[in-house]
XYZ file of C-alpha atoms in Angstrom:
521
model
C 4.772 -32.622 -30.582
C 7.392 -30.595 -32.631
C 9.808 -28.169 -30.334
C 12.010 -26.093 -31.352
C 14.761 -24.368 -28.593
C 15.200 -20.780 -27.537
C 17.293 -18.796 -28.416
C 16.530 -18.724 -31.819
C 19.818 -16.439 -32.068
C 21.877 -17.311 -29.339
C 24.817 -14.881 -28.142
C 24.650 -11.168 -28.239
C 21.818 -10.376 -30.712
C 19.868 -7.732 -28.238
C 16.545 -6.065 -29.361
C 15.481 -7.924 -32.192
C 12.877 -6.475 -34.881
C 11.028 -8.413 -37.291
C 8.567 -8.292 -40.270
C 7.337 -10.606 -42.625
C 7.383 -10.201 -46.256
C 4.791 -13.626 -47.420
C 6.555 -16.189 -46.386
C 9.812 -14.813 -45.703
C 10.934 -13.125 -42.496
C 13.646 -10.637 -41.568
C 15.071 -9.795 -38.391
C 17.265 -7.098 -36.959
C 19.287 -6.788 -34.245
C 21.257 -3.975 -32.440
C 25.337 -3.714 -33.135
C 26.805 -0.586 -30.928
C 29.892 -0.040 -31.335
C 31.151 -3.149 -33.745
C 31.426 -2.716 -37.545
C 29.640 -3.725 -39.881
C 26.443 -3.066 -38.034
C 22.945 -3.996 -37.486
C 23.218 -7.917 -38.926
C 20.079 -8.915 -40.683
C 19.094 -12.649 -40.810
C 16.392 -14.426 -42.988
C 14.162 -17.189 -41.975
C 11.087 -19.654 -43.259
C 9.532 -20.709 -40.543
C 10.924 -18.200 -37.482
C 13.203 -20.719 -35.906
C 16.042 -20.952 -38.119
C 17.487 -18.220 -39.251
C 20.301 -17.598 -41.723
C 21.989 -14.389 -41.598
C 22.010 -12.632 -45.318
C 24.078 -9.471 -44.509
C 24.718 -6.489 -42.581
C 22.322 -3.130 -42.907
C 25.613 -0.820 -42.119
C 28.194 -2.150 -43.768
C 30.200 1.112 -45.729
C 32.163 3.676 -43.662
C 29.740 6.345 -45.296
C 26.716 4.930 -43.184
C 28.355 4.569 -39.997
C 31.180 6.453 -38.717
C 32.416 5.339 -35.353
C 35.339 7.180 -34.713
C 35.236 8.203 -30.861
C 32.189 6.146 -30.021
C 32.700 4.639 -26.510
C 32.226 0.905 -25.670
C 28.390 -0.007 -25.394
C 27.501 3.013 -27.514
C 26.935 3.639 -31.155
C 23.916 1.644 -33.002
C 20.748 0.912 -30.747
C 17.471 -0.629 -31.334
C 16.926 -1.071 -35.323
C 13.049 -1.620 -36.094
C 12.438 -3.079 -39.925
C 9.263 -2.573 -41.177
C 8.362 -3.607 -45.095
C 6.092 -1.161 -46.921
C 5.118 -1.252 -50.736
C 8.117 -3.075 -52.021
C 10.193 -1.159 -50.105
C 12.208 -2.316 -46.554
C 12.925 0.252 -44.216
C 15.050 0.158 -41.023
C 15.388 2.808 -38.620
C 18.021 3.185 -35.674
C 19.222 5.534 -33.039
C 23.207 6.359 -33.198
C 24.538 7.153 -29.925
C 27.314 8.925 -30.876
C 29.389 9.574 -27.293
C 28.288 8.834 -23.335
C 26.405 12.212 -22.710
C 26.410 13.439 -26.197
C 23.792 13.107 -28.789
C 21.619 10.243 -29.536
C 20.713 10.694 -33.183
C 18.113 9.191 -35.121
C 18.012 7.874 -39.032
C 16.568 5.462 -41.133
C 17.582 3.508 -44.285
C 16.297 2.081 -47.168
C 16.436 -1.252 -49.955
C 14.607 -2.886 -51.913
C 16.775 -6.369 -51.189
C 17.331 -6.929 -47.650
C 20.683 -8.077 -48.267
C 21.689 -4.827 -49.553
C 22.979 -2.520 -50.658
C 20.949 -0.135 -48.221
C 21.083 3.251 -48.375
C 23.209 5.832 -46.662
C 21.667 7.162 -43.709
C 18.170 9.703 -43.583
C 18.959 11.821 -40.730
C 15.595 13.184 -38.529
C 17.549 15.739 -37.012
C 14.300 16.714 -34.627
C 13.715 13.348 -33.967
C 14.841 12.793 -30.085
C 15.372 10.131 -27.644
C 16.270 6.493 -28.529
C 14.973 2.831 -30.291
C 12.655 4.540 -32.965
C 10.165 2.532 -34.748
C 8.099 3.331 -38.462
C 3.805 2.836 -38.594
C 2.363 2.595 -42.156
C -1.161 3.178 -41.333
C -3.661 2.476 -43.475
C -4.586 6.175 -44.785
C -1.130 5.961 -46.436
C 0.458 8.411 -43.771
C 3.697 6.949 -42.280
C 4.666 7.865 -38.509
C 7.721 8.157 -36.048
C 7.716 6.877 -32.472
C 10.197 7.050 -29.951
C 10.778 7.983 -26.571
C 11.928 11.318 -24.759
C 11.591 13.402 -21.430
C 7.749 14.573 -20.269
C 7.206 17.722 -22.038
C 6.042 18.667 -18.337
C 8.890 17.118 -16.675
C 10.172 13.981 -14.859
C 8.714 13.140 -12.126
C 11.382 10.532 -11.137
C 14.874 9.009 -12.234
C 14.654 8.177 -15.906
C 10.964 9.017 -16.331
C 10.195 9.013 -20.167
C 7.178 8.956 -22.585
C 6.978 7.508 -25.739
C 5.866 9.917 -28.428
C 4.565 10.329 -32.218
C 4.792 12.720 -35.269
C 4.261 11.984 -38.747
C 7.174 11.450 -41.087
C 6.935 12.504 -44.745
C 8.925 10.309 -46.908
C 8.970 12.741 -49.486
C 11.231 15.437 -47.674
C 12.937 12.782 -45.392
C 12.034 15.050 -42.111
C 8.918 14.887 -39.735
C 6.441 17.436 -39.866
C 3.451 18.275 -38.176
C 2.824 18.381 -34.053
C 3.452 15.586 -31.868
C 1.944 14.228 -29.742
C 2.502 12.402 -26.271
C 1.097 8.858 -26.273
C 2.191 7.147 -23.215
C 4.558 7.013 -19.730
C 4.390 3.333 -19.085
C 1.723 1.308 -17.132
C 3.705 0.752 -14.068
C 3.874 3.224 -11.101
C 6.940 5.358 -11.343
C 7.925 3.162 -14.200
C 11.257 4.012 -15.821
C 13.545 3.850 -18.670
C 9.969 3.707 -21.365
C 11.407 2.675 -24.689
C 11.493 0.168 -27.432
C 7.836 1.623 -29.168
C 6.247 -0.613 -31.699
C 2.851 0.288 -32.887
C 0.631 -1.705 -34.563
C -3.212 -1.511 -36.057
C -5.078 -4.829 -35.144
C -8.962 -5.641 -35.647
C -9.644 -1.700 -35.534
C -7.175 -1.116 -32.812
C -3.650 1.076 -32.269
C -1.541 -1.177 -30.042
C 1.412 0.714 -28.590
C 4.132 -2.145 -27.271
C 6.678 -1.090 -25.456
C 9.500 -1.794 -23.371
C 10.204 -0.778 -19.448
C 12.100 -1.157 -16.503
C 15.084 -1.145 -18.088
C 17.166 -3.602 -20.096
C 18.433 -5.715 -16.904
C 16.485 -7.986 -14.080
C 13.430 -5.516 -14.275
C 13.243 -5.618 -17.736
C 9.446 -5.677 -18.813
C 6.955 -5.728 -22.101
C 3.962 -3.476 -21.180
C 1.103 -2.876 -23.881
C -1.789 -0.223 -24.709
C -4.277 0.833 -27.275
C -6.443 3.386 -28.526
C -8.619 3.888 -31.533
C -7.207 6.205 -32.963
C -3.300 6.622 -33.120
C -2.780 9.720 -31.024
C -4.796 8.662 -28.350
C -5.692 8.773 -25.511
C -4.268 5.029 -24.614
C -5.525 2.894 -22.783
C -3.215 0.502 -20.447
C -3.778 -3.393 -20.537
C -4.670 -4.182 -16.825
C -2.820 -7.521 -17.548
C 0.298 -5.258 -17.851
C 3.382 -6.025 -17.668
C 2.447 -8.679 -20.240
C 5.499 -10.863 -20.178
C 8.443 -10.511 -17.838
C 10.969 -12.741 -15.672
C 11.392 -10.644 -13.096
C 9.767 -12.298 -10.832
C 11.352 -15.717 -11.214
C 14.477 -14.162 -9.688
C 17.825 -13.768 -10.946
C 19.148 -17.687 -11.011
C 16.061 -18.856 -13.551
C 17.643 -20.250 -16.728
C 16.273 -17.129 -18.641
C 16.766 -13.238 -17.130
C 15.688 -9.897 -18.353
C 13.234 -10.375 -20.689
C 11.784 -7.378 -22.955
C 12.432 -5.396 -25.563
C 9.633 -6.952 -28.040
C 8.434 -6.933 -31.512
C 5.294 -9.309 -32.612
C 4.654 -10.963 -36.153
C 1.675 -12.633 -37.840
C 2.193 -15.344 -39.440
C 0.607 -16.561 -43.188
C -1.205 -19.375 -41.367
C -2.637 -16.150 -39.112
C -0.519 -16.985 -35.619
C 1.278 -14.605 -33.936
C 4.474 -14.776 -32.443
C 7.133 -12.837 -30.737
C 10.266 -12.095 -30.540
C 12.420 -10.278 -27.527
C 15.158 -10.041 -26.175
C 16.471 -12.139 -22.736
C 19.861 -13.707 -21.288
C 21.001 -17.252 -20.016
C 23.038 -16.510 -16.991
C 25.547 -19.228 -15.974
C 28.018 -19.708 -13.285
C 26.246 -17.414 -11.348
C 23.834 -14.291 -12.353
C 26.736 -13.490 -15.249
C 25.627 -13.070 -18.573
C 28.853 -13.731 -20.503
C 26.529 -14.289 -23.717
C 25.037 -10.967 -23.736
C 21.651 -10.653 -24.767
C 20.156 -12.754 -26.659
C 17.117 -13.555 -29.163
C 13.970 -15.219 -28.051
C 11.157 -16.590 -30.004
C 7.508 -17.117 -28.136
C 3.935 -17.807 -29.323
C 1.035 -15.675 -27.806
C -3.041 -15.444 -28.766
C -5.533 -12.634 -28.505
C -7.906 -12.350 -25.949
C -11.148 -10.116 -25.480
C -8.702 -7.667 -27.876
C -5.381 -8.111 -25.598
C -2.837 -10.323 -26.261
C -2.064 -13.282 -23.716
C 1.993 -14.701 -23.856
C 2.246 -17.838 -23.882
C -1.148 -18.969 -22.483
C -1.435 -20.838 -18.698
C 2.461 -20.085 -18.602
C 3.684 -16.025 -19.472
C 6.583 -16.523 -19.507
C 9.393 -17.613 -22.170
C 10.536 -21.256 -21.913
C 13.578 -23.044 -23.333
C 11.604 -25.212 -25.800
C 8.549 -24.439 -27.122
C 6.100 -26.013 -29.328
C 7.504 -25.422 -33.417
C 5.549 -22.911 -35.295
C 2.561 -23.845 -37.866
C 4.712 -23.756 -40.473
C 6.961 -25.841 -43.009
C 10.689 -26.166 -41.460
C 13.243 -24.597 -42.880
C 16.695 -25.240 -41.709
C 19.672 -23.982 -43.755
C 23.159 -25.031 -44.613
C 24.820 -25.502 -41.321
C 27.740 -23.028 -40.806
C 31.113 -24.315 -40.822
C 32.863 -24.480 -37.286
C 36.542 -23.899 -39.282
C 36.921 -20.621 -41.112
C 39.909 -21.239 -43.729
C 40.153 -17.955 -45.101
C 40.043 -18.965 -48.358
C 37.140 -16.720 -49.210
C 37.637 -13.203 -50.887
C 35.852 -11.647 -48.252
C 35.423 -11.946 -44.136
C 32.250 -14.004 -43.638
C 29.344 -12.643 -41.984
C 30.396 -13.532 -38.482
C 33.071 -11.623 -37.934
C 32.881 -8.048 -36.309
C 35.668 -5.031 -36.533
C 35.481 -2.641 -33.199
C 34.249 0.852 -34.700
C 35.002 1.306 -38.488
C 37.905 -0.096 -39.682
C 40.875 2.500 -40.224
C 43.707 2.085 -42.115
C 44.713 -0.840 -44.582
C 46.062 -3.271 -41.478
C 44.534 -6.660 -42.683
C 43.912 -8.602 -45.661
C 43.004 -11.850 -47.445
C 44.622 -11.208 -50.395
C 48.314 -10.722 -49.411
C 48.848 -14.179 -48.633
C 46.090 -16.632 -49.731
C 44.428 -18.615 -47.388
C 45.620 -16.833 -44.759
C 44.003 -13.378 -42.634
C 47.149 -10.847 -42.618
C 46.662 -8.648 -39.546
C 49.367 -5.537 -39.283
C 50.339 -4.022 -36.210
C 48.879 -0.577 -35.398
C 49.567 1.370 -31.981
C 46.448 1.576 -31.485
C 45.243 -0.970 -28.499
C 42.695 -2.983 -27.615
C 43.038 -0.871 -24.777
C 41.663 1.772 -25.655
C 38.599 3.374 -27.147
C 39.776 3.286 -30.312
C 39.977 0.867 -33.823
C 42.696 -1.810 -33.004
C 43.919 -4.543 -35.451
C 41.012 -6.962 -33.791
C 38.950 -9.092 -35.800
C 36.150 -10.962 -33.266
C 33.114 -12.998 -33.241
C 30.426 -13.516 -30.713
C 30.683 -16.027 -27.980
C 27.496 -18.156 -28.675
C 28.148 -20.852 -26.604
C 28.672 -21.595 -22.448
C 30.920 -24.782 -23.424
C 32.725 -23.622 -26.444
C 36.154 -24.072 -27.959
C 38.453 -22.072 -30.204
C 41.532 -22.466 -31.788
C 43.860 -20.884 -34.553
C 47.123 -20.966 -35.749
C 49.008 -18.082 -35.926
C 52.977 -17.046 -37.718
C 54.247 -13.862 -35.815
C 57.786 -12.789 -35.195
C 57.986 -10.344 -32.756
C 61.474 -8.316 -31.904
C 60.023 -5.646 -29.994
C 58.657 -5.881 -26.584
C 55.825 -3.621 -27.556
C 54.848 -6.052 -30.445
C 52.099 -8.483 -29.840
C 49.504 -10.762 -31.046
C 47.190 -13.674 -30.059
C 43.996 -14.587 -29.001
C 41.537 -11.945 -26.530
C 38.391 -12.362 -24.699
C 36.584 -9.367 -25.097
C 33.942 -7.572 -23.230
C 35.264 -4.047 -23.685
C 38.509 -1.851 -23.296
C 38.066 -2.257 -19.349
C 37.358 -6.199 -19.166
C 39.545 -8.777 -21.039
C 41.845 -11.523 -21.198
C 44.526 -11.991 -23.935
C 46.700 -14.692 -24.476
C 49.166 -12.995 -26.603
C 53.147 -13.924 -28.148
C 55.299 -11.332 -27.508
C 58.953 -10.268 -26.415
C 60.697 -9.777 -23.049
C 63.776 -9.045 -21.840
C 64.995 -10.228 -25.516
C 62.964 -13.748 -25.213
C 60.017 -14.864 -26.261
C 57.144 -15.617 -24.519
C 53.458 -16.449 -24.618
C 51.517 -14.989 -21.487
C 48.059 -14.598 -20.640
C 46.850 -11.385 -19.246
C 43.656 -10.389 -17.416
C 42.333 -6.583 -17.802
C 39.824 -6.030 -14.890
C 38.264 -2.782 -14.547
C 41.805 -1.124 -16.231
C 44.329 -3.625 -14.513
C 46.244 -5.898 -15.536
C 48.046 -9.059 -14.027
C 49.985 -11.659 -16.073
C 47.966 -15.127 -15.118
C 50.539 -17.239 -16.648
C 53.626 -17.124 -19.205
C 55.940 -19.491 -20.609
C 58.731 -18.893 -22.698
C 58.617 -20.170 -26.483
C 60.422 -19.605 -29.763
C 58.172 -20.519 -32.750
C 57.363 -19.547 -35.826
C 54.206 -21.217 -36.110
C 51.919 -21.133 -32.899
C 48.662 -22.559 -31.875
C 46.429 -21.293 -29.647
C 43.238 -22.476 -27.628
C 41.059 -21.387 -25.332
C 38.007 -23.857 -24.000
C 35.207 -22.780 -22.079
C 32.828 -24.925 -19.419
C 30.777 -22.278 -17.672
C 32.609 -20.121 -16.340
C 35.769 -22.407 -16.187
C 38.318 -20.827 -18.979
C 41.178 -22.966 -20.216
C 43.878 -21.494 -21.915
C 46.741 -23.532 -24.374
C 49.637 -23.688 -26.726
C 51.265 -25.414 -28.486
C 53.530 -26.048 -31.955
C 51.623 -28.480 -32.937
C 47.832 -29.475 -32.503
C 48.508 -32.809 -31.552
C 51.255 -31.176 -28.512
C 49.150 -28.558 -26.638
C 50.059 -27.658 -23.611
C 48.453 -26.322 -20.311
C 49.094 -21.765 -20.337
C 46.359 -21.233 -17.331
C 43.184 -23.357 -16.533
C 40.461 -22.835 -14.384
C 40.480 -19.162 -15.246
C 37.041 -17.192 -13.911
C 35.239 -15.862 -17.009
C 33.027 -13.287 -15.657
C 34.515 -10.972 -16.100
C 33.194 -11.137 -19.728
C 29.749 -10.501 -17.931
C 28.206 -7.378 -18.099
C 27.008 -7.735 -14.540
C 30.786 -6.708 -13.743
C 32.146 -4.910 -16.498
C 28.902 -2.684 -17.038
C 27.604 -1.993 -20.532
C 25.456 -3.546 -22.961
C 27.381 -6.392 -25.018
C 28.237 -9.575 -25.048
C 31.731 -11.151 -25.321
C 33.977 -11.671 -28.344
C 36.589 -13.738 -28.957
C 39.065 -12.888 -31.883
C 42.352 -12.637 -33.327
C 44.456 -9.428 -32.666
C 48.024 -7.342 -33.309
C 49.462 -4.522 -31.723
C 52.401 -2.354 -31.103
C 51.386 -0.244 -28.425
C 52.047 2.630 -29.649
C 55.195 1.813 -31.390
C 56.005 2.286 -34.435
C 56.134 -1.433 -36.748
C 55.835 -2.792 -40.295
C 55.246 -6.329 -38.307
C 52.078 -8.795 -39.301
C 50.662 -11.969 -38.305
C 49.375 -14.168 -40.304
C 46.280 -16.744 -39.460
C 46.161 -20.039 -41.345
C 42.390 -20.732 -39.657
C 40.185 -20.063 -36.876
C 37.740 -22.504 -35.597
C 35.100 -22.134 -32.957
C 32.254 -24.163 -32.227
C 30.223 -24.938 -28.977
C 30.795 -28.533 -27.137
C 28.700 -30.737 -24.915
């Protein structure tokens, strides 16, 4: 029998939304506070998927200036209605402040989209679109009990009806549903859907971590009343406790496919090394059937498995993505990821072909803020990457190198610098707003490669002049750190090439010949 191995997008590609358009599928995934946001990926047959763009890719659709780590772009649905795609999002713009809602619009899904529809009355978070079949379109989402919480993050999820016309919802709305567990919590994630004469309301609870839980309901007609599958939740891994190979399942869309099977996708993590989720969350991809009008996961098992029989239909698998990035290209390729929206003209491919020119700014990666950084997603448990860097620092506040991201708070960066009027290469680790210098060695180059390897949670850390001379900075180094089960938050690590001058003032650059990364055995 054909398998195919979860995750279908490994790495931190949380809440994942999907439609099909024929035979072609599309799937969205949520960004926060990285830039462009809200990647979009195209696939044949649901298990390879090739990533065609980024929804939020212009300054004028996403401003986020200010927006603290593990904030900003939440839970995009994408929903495809008479030739038109639409993809709706919440923006949560500060820590306490205002979570606003907004959808977009294109007729290609690899752009260009349009600039944002504010619903300045829609409240709450991880709105989804209905096109029922009377032609009327409608908003869910969640919010507070009109009549109150009864307990710690008690919500509802709720509907009104959106007129496309005037871009604004109008009408009443109406409370559907408060979750099917007792004092269930954190109620989010709505997707509704009208199946063999039935509104099924899907929906996410017990928040995003180990508790994390898909619940279902349905009525027959879309305002209600609904009724609660007794089968509820209908797929979690919460009760496999927190060392099984796949945690914190939920957050779920479903899909039907042109051979009439239904799938679905959600979101989960791989912990390693421990319960740390350096990866983030992740993608998963899962069959399920319908039963006396209820739909069963994954029959005799419920729960999501590492491999899993291949979909009914015809594999597609796409050009496989170089491990080596030249930067040859006119543009950044779709992996990499900018913290916030890029301010300021601080890199470039065109100032020295072949090469990615970073400038110093004193802004830090630090800080809350939009430093010279230029990441991608850590995809892999075993992984290595490498680059080759030419910086010439003469300032003790000039630096630049390699980091391991998880936010401002959590990091490690092996960066070349200046001290005490020689130069050195160091490697520092930022825990909860500390620092301590793991390692440093003194070196005068020109030209400097650098390495980190991963095996678990085992980081190695290297240098060298040459690639054929590398030598030892730090091994052994504990990674989780990079976990969100220490640092907090929502999102998983980064790796990437960054400049600074702390604050300094500096006309300094570095220039990066390549960077490679690709996972290992």
């Amino acid at each position: 029998m054909k398998t195919f191995k979860n995750p279908i997008l490994p790495g931190f590609y949380p809440d994942p939304s999907i439609c099909r358009v024929g035979e072609d599928y599309y799937l969205v995934t949520s960004s926060f506070e990285y830039f462009p946001g809200v990647p979009i990926f195209h696939s044949k047959d649901l298990v390879h998927w090739q990533q065609i763009g980024h929804v939020l890719n212009r300054p004028s659709q996403l401003d986020l200036d200010g927006t603290p780590c593990s904030r900003g772009i939440y839970a995009p649905t994408i929903r495809y209605h008479d030739g038109l795609f639409y993809i709706i999002t919440t923006f949560v713009e500060s820590k306490t402040g205002a979570r606003r809602n907004f959808y977009v619009t294109a007729s290609d899904p690899a752009g260009q989209w349009s600039n944002p529809n504010w619903l300045e009355t829609a409240v709450g978070i991880d709105p989804s679109l209905f096109f029922d079949e009377d032609g009327k379109v409608y908003y869910t989402g969640n919010r507070k009990p009109p009549s109150g919480q009864t307990h710690l993050k008690h919500n509802e999820i709720w509907l009104q009806e959106l007129d496309l016309e005037k871009k604004e919802l109008v009408g009443p709305t109406y409370s559907l549903w408060d979750g099917a567990l007792k004092n269930a919590h954190a109620q989010e994630a709505p997707h509704l859907y009208k199946i063999n004469g039935w509104y099924y309301l899907l929906i996410a609870e017990g928040g995003t971590g180990f508790t994390h839980a898909v619940t279902v309901a349905r009525s027959k007609k879309i305002t209600g009343p609904y009724e609660s599958a007794k089968a509820n939740p209908i797929l979690t891994h919460r009760h496999l406790g927190r060392h099984y190979p796949i945690s914190n399942i939920g957050h779920a869309d479903i899909v039907q496919t042109q051979a009439g099977d239904w799938w679905m996708v959600c979101l989960g993590s791989r912990p390693f090394g421990g319960p740390y989720r350096n990866l983030g969350r992740e993608s998963f991809l899962v069959p399920f059937i319908w039963e006396n009008d209820w739909p069963v996961i994954n029959p005799g098992k419920g729960i999501v498995e590492m491999e899993m029989p291949f979909p009914n239909l015809p594999e597609k698998k796409w050009p496989a993505k170089q491990a080596c990035d030249s930067f040859d290209a006119p543009h950044l390729g779709m992996e990499w990821n900018f913290i916030r929206t890029p301010r300021g003209d601080y890199w470039s491919l065109q100032e020295r072909p072949g090469h990615l020119r970073l400038k110093l700014k004193k802004e830090t990666i630090m800080e809350e803020k939009n430093p010279a950084f230029i990441g991608r997603r850590q995809q892999h448990m075993n992984f290595l990457a490498s680059t080759v860097m030419e910086f010439a620092p003469t300032k003790e506040e000039e630096v630049a190198g390699l980091v391991l991201l998880q936010n401002h708070q959590y990091q490690f960066r092996m960066e070349y610098t200046v001290e005490k009027d020689q130069k050195v290469i160091r490697l520092i680790k930022r825990e909860d707003g500390s620092e301590k210098v793991l390692a440093k060695s003194a070196l005068n180059a020109s030209k400097l490669f650098l390495q980190v390897e991963a095996q678990g949670q085992d980081y190695h850390f290297y240098y060298g002049t040459s690639p054929e001379q590398m030598n030892v900075l730090k091994e052994k180094v504990n990674g989780a750190i990079l976990s969100t089960d220490i640092s907090g938050g929502f999102v998983g690590a980064y790796i990437g090439m960054y400049v600074s001058s702390n604050g300094a003032e500096s006309d300094q650059h570095a220039d990066f010949d390549w960077f490679e990364y690709r996972g290992i055995e």
